[in-house]
Coordinates of C-alpha atoms and ligand atoms in Angstrom, one line a residue:
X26 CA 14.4 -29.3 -21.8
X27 CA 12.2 -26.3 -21.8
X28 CA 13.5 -23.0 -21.0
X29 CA 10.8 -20.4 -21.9
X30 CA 10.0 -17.6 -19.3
X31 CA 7.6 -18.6 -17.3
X32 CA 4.1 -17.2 -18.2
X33 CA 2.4 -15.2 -15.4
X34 CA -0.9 -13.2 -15.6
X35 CA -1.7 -10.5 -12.9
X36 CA -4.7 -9.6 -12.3
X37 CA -5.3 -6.1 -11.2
X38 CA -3.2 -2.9 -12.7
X39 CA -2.7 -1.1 -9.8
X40 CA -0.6 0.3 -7.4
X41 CA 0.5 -3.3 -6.7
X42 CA 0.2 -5.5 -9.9
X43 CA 2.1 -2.8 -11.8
X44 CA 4.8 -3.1 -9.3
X45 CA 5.0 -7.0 -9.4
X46 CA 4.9 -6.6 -13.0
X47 CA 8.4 -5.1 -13.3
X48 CA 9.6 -7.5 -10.6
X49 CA 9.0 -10.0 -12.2
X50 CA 10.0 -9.3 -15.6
X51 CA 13.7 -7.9 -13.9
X52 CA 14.3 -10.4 -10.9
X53 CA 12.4 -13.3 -12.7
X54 CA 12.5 -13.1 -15.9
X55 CA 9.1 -13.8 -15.9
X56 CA 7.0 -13.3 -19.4
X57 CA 4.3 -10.9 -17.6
X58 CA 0.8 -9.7 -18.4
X59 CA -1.7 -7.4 -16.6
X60 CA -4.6 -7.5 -17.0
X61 CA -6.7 -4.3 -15.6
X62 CA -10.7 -4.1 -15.5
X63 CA -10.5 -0.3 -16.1
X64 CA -10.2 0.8 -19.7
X65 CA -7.9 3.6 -18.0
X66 CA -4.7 3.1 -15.7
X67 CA -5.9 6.0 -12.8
X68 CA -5.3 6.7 -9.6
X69 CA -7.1 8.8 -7.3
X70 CA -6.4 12.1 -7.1
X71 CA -4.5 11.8 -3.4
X72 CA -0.9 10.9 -2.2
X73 CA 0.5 8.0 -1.0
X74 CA 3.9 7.9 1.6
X75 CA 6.5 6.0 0.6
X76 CA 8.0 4.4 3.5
X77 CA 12.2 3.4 3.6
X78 CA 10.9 -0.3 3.6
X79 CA 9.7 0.7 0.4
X80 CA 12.2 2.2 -1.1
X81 CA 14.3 -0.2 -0.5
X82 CA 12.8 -2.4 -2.6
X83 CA 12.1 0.5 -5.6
X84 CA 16.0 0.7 -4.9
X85 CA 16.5 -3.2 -6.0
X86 CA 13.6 -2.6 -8.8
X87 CA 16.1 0.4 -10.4
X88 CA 12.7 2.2 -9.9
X89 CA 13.3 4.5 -6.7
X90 CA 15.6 7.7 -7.9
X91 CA 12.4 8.3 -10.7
X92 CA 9.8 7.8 -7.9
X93 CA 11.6 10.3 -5.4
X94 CA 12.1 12.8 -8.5
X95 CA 8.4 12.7 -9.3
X96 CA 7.5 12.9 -5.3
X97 CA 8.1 15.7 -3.2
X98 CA 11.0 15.3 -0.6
X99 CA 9.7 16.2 3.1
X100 CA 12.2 18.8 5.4
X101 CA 12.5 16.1 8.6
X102 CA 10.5 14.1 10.5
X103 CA 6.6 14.2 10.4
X104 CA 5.4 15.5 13.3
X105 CA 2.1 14.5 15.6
X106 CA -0.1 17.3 17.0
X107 CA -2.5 17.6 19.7
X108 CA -6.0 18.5 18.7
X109 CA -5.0 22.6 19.2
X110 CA -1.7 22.2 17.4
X111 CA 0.6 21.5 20.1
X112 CA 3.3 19.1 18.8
X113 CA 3.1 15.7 20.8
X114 CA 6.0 13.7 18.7
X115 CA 8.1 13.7 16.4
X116 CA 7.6 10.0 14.3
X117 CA 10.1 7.9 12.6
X118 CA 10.7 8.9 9.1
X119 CA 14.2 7.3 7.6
X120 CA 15.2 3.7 8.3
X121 CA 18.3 3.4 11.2
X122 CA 20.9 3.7 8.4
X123 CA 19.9 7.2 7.1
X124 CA 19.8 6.1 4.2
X125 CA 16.1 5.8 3.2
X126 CA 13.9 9.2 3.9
X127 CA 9.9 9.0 3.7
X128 CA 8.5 11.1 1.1
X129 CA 5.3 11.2 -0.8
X130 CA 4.2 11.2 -3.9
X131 CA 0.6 12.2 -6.0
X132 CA -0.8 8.3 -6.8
X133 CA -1.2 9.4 -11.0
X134 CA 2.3 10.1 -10.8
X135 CA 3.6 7.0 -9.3
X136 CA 1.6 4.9 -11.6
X137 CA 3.1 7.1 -14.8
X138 CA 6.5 5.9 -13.5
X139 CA 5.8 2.5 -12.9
X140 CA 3.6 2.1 -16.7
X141 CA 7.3 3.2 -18.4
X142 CA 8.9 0.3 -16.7
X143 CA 6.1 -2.2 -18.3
X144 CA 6.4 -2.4 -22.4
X145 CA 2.5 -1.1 -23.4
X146 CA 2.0 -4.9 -24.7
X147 CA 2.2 -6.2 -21.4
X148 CA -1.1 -4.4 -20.0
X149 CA -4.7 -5.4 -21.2
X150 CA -7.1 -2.8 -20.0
X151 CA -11.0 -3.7 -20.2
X152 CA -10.5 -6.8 -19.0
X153 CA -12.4 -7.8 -15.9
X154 CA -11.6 -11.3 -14.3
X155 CA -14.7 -13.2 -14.8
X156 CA -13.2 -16.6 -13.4
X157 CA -10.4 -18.7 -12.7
X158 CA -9.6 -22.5 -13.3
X159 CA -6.7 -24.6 -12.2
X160 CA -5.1 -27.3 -14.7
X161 CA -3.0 -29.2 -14.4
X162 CA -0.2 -27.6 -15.3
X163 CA -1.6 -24.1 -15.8
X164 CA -4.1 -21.6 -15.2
X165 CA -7.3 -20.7 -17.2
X166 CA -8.3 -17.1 -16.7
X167 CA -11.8 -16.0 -18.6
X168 CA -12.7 -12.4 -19.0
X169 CA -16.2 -10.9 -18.7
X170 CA -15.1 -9.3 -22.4
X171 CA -15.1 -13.1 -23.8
X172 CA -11.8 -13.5 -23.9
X173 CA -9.9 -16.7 -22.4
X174 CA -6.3 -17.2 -22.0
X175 CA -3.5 -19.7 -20.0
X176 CA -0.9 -18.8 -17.8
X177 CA 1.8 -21.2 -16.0
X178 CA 1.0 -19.0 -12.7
X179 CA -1.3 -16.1 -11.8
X180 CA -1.1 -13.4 -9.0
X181 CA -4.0 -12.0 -8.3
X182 CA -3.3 -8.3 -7.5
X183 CA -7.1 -7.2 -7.5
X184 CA -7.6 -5.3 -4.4
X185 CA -10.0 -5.4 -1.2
X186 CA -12.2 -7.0 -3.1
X187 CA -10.4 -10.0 -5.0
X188 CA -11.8 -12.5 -7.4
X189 CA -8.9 -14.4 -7.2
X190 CA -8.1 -14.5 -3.8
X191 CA -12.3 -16.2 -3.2
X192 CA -10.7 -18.7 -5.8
X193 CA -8.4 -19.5 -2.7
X194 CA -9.8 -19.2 0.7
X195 CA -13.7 -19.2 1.8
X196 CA -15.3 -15.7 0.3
X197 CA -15.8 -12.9 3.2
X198 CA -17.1 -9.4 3.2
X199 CA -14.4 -6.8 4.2
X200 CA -14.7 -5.2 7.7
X201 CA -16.1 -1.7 8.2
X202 CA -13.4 0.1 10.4
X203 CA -16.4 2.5 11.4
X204 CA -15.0 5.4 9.8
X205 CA -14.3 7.7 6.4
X206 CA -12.0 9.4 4.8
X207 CA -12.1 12.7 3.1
X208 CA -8.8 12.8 0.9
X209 CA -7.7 15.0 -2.4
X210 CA -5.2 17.4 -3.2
X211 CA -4.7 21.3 -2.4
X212 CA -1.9 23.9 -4.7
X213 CA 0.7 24.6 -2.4
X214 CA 1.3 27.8 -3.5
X215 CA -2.1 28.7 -1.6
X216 CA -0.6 27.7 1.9
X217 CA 1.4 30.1 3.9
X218 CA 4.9 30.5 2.8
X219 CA 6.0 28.8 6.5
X220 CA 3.7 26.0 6.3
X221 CA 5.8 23.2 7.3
X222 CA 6.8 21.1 4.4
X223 CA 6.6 17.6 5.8
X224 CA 3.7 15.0 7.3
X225 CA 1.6 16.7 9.7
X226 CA -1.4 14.7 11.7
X227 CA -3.3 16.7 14.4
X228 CA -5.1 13.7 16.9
X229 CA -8.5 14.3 18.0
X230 CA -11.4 12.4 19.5
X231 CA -12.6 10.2 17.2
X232 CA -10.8 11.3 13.9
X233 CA -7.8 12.9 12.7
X234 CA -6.1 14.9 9.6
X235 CA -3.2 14.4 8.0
X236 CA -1.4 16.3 4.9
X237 CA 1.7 16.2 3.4
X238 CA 3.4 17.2 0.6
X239 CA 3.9 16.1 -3.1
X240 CA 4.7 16.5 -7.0
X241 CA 8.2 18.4 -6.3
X242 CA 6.0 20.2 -3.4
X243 CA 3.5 21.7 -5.9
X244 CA 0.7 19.7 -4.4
X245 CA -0.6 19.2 -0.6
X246 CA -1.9 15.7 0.0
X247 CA -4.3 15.9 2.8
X248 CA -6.2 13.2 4.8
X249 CA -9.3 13.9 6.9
X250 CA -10.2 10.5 8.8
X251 CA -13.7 10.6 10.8
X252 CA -16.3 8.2 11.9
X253 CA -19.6 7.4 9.8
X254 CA -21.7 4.7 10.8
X255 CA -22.8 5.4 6.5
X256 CA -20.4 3.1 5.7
X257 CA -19.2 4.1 1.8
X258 CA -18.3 0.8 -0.8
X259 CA -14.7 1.4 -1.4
X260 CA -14.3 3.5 -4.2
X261 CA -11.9 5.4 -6.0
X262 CA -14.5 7.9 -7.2
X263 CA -17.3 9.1 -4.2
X264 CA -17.4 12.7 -4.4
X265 CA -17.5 14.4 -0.9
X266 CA -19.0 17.1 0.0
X267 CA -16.4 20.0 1.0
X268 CA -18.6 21.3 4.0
X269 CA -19.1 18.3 6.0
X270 CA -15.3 18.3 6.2
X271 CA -14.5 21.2 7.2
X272 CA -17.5 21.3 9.8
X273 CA -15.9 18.1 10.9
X274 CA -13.0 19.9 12.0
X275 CA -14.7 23.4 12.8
X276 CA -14.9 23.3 16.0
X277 CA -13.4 26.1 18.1
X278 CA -11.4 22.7 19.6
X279 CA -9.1 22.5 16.5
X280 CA -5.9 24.3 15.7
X281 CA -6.8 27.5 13.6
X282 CA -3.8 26.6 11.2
X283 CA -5.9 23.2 9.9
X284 CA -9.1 24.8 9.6
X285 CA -7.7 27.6 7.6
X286 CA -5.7 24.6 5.6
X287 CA -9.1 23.2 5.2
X288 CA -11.1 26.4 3.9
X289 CA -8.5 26.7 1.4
X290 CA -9.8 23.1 0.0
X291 CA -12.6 23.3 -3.2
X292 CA -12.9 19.6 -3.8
X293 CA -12.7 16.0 -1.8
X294 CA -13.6 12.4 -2.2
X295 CA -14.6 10.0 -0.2
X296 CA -13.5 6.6 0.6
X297 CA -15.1 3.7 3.1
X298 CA -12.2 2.2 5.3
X299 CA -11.9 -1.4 5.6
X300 CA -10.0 -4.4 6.3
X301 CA -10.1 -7.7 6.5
X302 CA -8.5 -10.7 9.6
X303 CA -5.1 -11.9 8.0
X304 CA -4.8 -15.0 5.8
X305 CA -3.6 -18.3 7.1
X306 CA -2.6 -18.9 3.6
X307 CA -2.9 -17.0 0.4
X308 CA -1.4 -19.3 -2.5
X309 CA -2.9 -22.4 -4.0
X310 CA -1.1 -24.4 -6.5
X311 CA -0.2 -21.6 -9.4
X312 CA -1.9 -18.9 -7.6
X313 CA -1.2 -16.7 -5.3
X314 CA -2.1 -13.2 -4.0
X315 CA -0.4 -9.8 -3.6
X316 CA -1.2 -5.7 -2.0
X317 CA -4.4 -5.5 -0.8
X318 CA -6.4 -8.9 -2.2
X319 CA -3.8 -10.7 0.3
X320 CA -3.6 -8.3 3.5
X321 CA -6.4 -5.7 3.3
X322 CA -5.0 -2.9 6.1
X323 CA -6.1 -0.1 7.6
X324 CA -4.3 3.4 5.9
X325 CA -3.4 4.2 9.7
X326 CA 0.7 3.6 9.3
X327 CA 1.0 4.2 5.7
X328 CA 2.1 0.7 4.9
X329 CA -0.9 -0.6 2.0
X330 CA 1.3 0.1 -0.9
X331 CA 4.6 -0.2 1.1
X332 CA 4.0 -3.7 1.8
X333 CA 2.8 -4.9 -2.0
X334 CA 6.1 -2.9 -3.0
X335 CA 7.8 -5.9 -0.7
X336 CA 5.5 -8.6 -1.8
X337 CA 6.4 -7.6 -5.8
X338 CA 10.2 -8.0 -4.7
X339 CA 9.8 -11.3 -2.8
X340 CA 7.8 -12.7 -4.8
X341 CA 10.1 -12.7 -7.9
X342 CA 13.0 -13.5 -5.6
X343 CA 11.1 -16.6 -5.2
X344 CA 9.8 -17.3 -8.5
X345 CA 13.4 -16.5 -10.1
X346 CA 14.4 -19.9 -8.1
X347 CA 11.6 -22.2 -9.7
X348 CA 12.5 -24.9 -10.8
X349 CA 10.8 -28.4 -12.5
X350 CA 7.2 -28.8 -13.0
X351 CA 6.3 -27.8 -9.3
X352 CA 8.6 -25.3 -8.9
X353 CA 6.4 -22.4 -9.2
X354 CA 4.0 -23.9 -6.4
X355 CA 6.9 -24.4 -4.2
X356 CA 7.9 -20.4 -5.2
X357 CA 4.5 -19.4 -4.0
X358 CA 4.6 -21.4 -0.9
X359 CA 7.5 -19.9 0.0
X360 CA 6.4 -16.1 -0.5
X361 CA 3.6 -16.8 1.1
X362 CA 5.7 -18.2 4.1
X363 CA 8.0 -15.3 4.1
X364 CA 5.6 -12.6 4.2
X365 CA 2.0 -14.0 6.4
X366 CA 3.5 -12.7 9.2
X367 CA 5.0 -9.5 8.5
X368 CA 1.6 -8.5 6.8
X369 CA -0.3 -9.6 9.6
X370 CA 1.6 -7.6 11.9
X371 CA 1.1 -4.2 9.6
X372 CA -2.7 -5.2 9.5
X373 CA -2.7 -5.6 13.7
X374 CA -0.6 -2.4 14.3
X375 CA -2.7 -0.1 11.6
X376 CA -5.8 -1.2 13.6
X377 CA -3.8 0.0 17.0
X378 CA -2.4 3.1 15.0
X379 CA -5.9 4.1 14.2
X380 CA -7.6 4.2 18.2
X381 CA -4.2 6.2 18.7
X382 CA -4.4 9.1 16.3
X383 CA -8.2 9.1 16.9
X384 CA -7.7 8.9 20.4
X385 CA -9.9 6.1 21.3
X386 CA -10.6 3.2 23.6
X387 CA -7.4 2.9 25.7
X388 CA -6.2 6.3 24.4
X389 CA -8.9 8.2 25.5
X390 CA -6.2 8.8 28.1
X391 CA -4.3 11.5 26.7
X392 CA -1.1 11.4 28.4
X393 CA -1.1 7.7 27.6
X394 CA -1.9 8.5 24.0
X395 CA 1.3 10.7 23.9
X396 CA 3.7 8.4 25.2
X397 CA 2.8 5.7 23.3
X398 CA 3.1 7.9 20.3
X399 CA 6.2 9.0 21.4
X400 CA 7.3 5.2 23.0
X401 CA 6.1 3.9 19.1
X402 CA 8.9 5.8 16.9
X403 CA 11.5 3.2 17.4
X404 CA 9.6 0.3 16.7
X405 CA 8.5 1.9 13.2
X406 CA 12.0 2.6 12.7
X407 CA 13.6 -0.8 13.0
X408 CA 10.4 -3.1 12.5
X409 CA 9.1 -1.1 9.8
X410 CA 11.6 0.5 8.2
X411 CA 15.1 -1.1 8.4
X412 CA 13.3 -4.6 6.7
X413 CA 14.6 -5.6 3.6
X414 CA 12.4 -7.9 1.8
X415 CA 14.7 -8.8 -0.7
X416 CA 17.5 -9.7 1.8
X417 CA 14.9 -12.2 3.6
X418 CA 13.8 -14.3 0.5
X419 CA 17.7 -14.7 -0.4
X420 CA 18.5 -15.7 2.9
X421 CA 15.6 -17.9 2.8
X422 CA 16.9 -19.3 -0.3
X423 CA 20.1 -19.9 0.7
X424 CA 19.0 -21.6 4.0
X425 CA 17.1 -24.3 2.5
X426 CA 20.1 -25.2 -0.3
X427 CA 22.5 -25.1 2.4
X428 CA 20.1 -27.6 3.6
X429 CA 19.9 -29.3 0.6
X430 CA 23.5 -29.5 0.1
X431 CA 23.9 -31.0 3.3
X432 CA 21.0 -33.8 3.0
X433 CA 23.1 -35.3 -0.6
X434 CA 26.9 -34.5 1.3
Ligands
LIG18 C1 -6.9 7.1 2.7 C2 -5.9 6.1 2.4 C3 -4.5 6.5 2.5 C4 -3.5 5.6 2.2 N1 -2.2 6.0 2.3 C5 -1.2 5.1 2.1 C6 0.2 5.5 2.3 O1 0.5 6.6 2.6 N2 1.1 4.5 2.1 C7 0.8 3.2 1.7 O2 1.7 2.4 1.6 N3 -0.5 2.9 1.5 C8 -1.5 3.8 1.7 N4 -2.8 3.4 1.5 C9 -3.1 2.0 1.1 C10 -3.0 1.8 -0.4 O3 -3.8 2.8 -1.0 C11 -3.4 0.4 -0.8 O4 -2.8 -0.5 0.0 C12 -2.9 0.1 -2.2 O5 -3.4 1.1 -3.1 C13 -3.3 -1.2 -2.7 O6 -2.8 -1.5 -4.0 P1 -3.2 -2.8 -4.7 O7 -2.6 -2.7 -6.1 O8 -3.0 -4.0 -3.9 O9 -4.8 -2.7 -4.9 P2 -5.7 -1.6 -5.7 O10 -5.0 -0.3 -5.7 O11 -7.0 -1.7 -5.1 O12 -5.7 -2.2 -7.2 C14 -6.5 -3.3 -7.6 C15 -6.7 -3.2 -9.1 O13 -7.3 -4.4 -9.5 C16 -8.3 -4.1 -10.4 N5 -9.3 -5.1 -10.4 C17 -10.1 -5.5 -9.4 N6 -10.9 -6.5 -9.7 C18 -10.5 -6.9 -10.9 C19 -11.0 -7.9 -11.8 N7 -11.9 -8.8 -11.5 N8 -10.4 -8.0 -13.1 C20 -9.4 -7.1 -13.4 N9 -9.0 -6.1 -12.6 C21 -9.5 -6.0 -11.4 C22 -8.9 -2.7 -9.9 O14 -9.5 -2.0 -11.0 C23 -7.6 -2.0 -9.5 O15 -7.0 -1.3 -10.5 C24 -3.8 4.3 1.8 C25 -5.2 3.9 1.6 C26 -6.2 4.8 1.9 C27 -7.6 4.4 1.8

């Protein structure tokens, strides 16, 4: 009988892939390589919240007490303003427990921490996916470098823009969310000595700003989200220009505390937002889909990187269980199954986030805008936060060889 790992390539070394990399080496025992287009594993140079949901499953990775330590932990709850700085809410930061706290980290830093879970063999930079071919009873994957290799199973973890997942459902351009966003770092020690160290987002017609800190609170993250009907290709990399977005946010209508915040910034990128309509399906065969190449979402709840933190842990949950020569398309199935409708929820409720904070179509209302902001906390607590992805897959398991058991009683 064969009893070698199981050979899985992933396709994209980000945020994501990394992640699903050390899942499934530790949950799976899965023999695991990445392979990452960039000859460099980067980040931008912005912060990214980490969510209790998320934590929960860095928790069951043996991953979260070196994330937190290279984050920045935040003094309470983040707090929505008004355009002028009046505080509207305060918004659901630690799961129902108490035991999980949101925090952020600086993206570099995150991926530094991940990269020493993953032995340096197990990541081939330069290589871009060129194609993908099913077998039989594997994968080929050819590389735009020449190279060709086989895998029992691939993930494609390859962002909004996935080669792997066109391999598996009908090829679609992304949607243009109709806005922008200016994002980049700031020194702390440049900010008032009081300024508040926790997420702050100030609402406004059409756009918002958010900013938060990071790296042990050396580092302000910061956010400016505003419409453009010059819609930018997603990129890591567009250089902004530091005027526009502080003219953005000039006006005499804005709290003088941000636009001093913003003066104080010298640099900022740019980034096209878009999304795409949930999947009905994103596995076929011994391939299946992960982060952003399966549920493209809107930044508007802070859940992108969140959620591919839960796929990673399902996903080897699954895949730990495989078993005979369709065992891994079964695994897939059943990921896929467990997660299509949590992701498609995030995807709906960042789109709904988003007209809130910018106070748009429905909340153009402002005293409606405020009380679904305020009416929203709970929901993000228990819906959002108090999931554990990890405790669904096992009880999924465990349903269906209950079920089993009972079928050859
Ligand atoms: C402004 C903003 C703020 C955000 N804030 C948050 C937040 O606070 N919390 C949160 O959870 N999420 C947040 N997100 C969302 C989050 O950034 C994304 O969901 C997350 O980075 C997606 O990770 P990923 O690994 O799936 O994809 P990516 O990070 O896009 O990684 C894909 C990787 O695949 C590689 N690749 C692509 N094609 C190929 C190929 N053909 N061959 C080989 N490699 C390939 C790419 O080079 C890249 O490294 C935010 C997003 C934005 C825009």
């Amino acid at each position: 009988m064969d009893h070698r790992a199981t050979r899985v390539a992933i396709i994209g070394g980000g945020l994501g892939g990394l992640t699903a990399a050390i899942a499934l080496m530790k949950i799976a025992g899965a023999e695991v390589t990445v392979f990452e287009q960039a000859r460099k594993l980067a980040e931008v140079g912005a912060g990214v919240g980490i969510a209790p949901n998320g934590q929960r499953g860095l928790d069951r990775l043996g991953l979260l007490d070196e994330v937190k330590l290279a984050g920045a932990p935040w003094d309470g709850p983040g707090v929505n303003l008004s355009t002028d700085g009046r505080p509207v809410a305060e918004v659901a930061w630690s799961d129902s427990a108490g035991r999980y706290q949101s925090f952020g980290i600086h993206r570099a830093d995150f991926i530094d921490v991940l990269r020493r879970s993953i032995p340096s063999d197990a990541v081939r930079l330069g290589h871009r996916l060129a194609s993908i071919h099913a077998l039989d009873s594997s994968v080929r994957l050819e590389f735009e470098n020449g190279v060709n290799a086989e895998f029992d199973a691939v993930v494609g973890a390859d962002g909004v823009h996935s080669l792997v997942r066109d391999s598996i459902v009908q090829p679609s351009a992304p949607i243009y969310s109709g806005s922008i966003a200016y994002r980049g770092v700031l020194d702390a020690s440049l900010l008032p000595e009081d300024w508040p160290m926790r997420s702050q987002v100030w609402m406004g017609g059409g756009k918002h700003f958010m900013c938060y800190p990071l790296r042990q609170r050396k580092l302000f993250n910061y956010v400016g989200f505003v419409p453009s009907d010059r819609p930018l290709k997603e990129s890591w990399s567009a250089e902004g220009d530091v005027s526009e977005l502080a003219a953005e946010f000039g006006g005499e209508e804005w709290d003088p505390r941000l636009r001093e915040f913003i003066k104080l910034i010298d640099k900022t990128f740019w980034w096209g937002l878009y999304d795409r309509e949930p999947l009905a399906n994103w596995s076929r065969g011994r391939v299946t889909l992960l982060g952003d190449a399966a549920h493209t979402m809107l930044p508007y709840v802070g859940q992108g990187v969140n959620q591919a933190i839960e796929d990673s842990v399902s996903l080897a949950i699954f895949l730990r269980e495989a078993e005979g020569p369709e065992g891994i398309i079964d695994a897939f199935k059943r990921y896929t199954t467990a997660r299509l409708q949590r992701t498609a929820i995030m995807q709906a409720s960042s789109r709904r986030s988003g007209s809130q904070l910018d106070s748009q179509a429905e909340y153009e209302d402002i005293k409606k805008r405020d009380a679904d902001v305020r009416a929203g906390r709970d929901f993000r607590r228990s819906f959002f936060y108090d999931y554990d992805a990890a405790a669904v897959a096992e009880k999924t398991l465990m349903r269906s060889r209950n079920a089993r058991r009972a079928l050859f009683a």
